[in-house]
Structure formats: structure tokens, C-alpha cells
mmCIF file with all atom_site columns, C-alpha atoms in Angstrom:
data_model
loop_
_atom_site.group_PDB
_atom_site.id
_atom_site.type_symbol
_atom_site.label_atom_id
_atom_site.label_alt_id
_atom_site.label_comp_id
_atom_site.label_asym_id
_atom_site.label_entity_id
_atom_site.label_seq_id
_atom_site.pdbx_PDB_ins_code
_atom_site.Cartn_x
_atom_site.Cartn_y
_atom_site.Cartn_z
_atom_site.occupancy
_atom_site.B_iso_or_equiv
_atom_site.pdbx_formal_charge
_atom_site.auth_seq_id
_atom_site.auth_comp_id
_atom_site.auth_asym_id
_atom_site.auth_atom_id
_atom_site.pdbx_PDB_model_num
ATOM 1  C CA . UNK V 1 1  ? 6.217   -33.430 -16.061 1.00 70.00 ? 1  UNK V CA 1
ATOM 2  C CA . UNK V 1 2  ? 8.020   -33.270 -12.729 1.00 84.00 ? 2  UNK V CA 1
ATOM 3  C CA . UNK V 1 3  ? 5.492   -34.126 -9.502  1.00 85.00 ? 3  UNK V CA 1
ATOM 4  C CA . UNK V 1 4  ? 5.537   -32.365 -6.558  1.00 85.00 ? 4  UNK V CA 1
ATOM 5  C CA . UNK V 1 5  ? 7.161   -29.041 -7.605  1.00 87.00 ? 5  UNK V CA 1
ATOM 6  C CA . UNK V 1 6  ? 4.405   -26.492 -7.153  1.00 86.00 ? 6  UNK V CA 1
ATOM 7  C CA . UNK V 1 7  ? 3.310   -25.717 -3.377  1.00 85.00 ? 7  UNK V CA 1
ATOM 8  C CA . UNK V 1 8  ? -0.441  -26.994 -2.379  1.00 88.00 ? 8  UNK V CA 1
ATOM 9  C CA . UNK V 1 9  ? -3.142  -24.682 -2.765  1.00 93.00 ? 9  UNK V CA 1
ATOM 10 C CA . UNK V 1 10 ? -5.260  -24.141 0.153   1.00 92.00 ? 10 UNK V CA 1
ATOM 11 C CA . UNK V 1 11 ? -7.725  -21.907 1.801   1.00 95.00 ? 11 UNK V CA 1
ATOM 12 C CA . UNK V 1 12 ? -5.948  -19.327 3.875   1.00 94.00 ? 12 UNK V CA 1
ATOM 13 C CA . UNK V 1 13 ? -7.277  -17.021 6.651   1.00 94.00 ? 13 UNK V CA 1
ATOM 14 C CA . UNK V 1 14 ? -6.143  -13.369 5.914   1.00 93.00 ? 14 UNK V CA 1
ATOM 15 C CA . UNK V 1 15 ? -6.133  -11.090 8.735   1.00 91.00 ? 15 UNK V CA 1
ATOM 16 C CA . UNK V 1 16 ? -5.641  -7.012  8.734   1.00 89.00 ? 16 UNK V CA 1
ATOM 17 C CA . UNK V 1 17 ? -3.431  -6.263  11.712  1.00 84.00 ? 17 UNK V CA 1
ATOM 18 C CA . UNK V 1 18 ? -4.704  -2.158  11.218  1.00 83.00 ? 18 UNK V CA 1
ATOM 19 C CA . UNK V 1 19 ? -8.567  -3.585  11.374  1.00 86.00 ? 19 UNK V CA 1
ATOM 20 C CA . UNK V 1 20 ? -9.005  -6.695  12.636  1.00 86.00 ? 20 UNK V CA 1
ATOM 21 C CA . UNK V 1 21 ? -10.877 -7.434  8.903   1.00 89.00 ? 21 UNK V CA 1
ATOM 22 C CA . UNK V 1 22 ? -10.960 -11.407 8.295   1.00 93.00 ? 22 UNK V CA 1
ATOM 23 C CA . UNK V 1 23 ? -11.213 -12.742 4.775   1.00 92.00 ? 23 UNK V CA 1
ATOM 24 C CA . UNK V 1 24 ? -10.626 -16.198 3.484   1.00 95.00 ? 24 UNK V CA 1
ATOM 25 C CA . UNK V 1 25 ? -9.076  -16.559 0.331   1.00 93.00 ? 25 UNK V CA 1
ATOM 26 C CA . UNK V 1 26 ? -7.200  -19.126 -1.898  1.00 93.00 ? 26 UNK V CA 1
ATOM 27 C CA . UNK V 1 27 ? -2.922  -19.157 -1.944  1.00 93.00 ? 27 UNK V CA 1
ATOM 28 C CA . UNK V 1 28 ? -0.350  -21.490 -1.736  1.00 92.00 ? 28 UNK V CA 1
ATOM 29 C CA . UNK V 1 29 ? 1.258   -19.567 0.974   1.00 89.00 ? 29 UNK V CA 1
ATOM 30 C CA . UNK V 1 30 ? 2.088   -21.987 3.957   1.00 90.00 ? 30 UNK V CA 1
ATOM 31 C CA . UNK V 1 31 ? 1.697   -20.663 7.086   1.00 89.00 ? 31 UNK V CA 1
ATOM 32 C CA . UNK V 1 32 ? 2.161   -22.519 10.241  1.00 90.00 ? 32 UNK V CA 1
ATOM 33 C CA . UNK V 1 33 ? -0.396  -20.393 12.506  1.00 91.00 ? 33 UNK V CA 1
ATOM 34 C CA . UNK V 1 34 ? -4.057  -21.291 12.711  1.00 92.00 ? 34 UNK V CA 1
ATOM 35 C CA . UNK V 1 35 ? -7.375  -19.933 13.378  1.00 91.00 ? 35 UNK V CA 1
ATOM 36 C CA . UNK V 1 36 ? -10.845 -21.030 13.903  1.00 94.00 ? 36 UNK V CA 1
ATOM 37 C CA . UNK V 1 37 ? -13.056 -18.520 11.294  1.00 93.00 ? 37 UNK V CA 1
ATOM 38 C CA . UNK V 1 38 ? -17.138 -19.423 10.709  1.00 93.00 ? 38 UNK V CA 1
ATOM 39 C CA . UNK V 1 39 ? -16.870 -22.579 12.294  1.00 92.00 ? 39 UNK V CA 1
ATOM 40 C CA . UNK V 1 40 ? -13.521 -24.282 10.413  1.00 92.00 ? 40 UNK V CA 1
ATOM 41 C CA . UNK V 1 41 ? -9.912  -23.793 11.442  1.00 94.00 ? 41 UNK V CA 1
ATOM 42 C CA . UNK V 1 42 ? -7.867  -22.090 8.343   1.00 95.00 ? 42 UNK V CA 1
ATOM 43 C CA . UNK V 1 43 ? -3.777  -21.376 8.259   1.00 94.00 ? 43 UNK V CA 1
ATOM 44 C CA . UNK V 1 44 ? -3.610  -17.597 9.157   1.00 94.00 ? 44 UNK V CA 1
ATOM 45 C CA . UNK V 1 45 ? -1.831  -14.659 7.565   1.00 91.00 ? 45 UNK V CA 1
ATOM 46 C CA . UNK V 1 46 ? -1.619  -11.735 8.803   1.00 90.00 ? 46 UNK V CA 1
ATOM 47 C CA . UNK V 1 47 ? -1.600  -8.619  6.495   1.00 88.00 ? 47 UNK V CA 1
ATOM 48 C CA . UNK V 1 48 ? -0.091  -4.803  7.605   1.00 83.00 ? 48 UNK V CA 1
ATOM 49 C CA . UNK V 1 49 ? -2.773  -2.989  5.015   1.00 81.00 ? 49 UNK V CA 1
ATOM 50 C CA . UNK V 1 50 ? -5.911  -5.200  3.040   1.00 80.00 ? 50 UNK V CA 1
ATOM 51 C CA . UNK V 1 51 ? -8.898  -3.034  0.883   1.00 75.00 ? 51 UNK V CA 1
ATOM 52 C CA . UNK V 1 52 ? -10.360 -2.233  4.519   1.00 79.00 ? 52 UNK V CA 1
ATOM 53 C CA . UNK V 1 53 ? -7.560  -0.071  5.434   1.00 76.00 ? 53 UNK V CA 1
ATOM 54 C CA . UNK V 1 54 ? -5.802  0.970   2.807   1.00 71.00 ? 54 UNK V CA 1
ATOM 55 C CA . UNK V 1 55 ? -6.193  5.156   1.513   1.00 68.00 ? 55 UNK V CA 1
ATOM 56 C CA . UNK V 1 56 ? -6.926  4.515   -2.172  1.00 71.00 ? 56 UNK V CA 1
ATOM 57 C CA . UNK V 1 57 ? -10.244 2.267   -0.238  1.00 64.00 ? 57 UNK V CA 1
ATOM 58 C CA . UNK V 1 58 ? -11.146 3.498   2.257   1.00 69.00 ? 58 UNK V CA 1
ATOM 59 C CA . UNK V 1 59 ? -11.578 7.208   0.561   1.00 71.00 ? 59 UNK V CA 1
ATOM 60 C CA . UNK V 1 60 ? -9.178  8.852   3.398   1.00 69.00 ? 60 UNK V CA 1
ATOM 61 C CA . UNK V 1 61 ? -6.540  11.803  2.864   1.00 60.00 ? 61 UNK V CA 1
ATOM 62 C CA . UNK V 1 62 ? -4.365  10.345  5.593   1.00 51.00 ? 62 UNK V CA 1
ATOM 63 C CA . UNK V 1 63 ? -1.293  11.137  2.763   1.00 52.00 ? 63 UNK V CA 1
ATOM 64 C CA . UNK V 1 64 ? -1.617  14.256  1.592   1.00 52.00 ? 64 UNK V CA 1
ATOM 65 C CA . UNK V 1 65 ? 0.608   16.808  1.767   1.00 56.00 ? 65 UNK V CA 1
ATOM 66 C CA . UNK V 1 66 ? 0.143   20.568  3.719   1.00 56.00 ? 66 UNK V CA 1
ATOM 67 C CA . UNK V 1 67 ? 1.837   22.129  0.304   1.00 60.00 ? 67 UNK V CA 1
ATOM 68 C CA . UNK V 1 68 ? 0.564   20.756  -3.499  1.00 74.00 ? 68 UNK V CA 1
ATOM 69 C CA . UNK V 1 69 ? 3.174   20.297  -5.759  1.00 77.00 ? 69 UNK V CA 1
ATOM 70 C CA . UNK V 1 70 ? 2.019   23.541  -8.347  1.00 78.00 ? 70 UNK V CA 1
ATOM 71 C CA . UNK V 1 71 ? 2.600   25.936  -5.046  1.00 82.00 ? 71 UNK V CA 1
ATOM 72 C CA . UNK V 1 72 ? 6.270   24.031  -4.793  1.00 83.00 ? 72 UNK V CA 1
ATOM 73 C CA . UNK V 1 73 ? 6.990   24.526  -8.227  1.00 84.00 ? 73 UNK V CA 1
ATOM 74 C CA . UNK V 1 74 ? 6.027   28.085  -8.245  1.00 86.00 ? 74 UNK V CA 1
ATOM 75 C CA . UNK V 1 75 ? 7.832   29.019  -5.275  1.00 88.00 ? 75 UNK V CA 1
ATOM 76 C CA . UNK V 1 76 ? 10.895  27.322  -6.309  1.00 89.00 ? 76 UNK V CA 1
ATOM 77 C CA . UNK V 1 77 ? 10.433  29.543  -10.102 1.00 90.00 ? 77 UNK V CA 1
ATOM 78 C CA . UNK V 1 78 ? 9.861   32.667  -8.162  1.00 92.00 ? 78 UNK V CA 1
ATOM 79 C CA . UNK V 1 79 ? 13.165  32.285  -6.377  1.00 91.00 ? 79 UNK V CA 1
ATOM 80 C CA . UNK V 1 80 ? 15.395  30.777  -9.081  1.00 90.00 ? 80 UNK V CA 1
ATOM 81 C CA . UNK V 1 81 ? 13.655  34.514  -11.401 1.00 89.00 ? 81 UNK V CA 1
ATOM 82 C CA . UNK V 1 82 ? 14.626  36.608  -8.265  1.00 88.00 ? 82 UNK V CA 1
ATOM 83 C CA . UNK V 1 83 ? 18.835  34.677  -7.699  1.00 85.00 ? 83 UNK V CA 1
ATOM 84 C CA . UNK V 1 84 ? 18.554  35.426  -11.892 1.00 83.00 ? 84 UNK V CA 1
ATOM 85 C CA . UNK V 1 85 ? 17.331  39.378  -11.639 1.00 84.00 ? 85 UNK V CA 1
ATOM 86 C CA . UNK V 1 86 ? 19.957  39.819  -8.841  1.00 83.00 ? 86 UNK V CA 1
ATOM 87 C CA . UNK V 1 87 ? 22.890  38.587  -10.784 1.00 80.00 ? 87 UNK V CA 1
ATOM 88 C CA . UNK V 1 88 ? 21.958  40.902  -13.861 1.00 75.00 ? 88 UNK V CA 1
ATOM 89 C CA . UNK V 1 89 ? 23.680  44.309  -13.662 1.00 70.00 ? 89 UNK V CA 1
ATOM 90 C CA . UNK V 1 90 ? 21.503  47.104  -13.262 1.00 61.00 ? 90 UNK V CA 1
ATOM 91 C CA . UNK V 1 91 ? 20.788  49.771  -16.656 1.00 59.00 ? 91 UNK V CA 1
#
């Protein structure tokens, strides 16, 4: 087996830029910033969304939209049935 083809697995410091939330987890990511965290400096990584800011998590609508998609659909039926009767000649 080859040696020295995998990276080295380490304790990283994973930080939510939205909320500040700190975690420490295991990866073989290799960051070059650091960070002192409970007393012991970790490699730092900084993360746009984590479980403490994400929607799905956090329980927040922050995505939804003003119009469902049923209300779309039937609007877009009603007006595709009203182009249809006007085309039909009259009896």
C-alpha cells in the first residue's frame, strides 16, 4: 500500500460566519488559519451556513414564497381555459 497518500486527520475549528457558532470537529481539511477555542489552538474554517443558521434548523420561513405553487398553477389553468374559450367560435 502506497504511504503518505491520504491527507492527516485533525481536529478542526468550524466557525459560522452568519452566527458566530464554534464547533470542533474531525476533517482532513488543511487550513492555514488558527484559533485559540476552550483553552487549545485548532486550524479554523469558516462556514457561510452550519445547523445554527440554516432554515430547515433553525425552524424559520426566511424562504418562502408570497404565492404557493397550487395558486400558480391555478392561475396559469384559468388563463390558458380563458386564451382556449376565446379562440372557439361562438354558437
Amino acid at each position: 500500500m502506497k504511504k503518505n497518500t491520504h491527507p492527516k486527520y485533525q481536529k478542526i475549528l468550524f466557525i459560522d460566519s452568519a452566527t458566530g457558532h464554534k464547533f470542533v470537529c474531525g476533517s482532513t481539511l488543511q487550513p492555514t488559519a488558527t484559533e485559540k477555542f476552550e483553552g487549545k489552538e485548532y486550524p479554523v474554517c469558516y462556514l457561510s451556513t452550519s445547523s445554527s443558521s440554516h432554515p430547515y434548523f433553525t425552524g424559520s420561513n426566511q424562504l418562502v414564497d408570497a404565492e404557493g405553487r397550487v395558486e400558480k398553477f391555478k392561475n396559469r389553468y384559468a388563463a390558458a381555459q380563458k386564451k382556449k374559450e376565446s379562440k372557439q367560435p361562438s354558437k
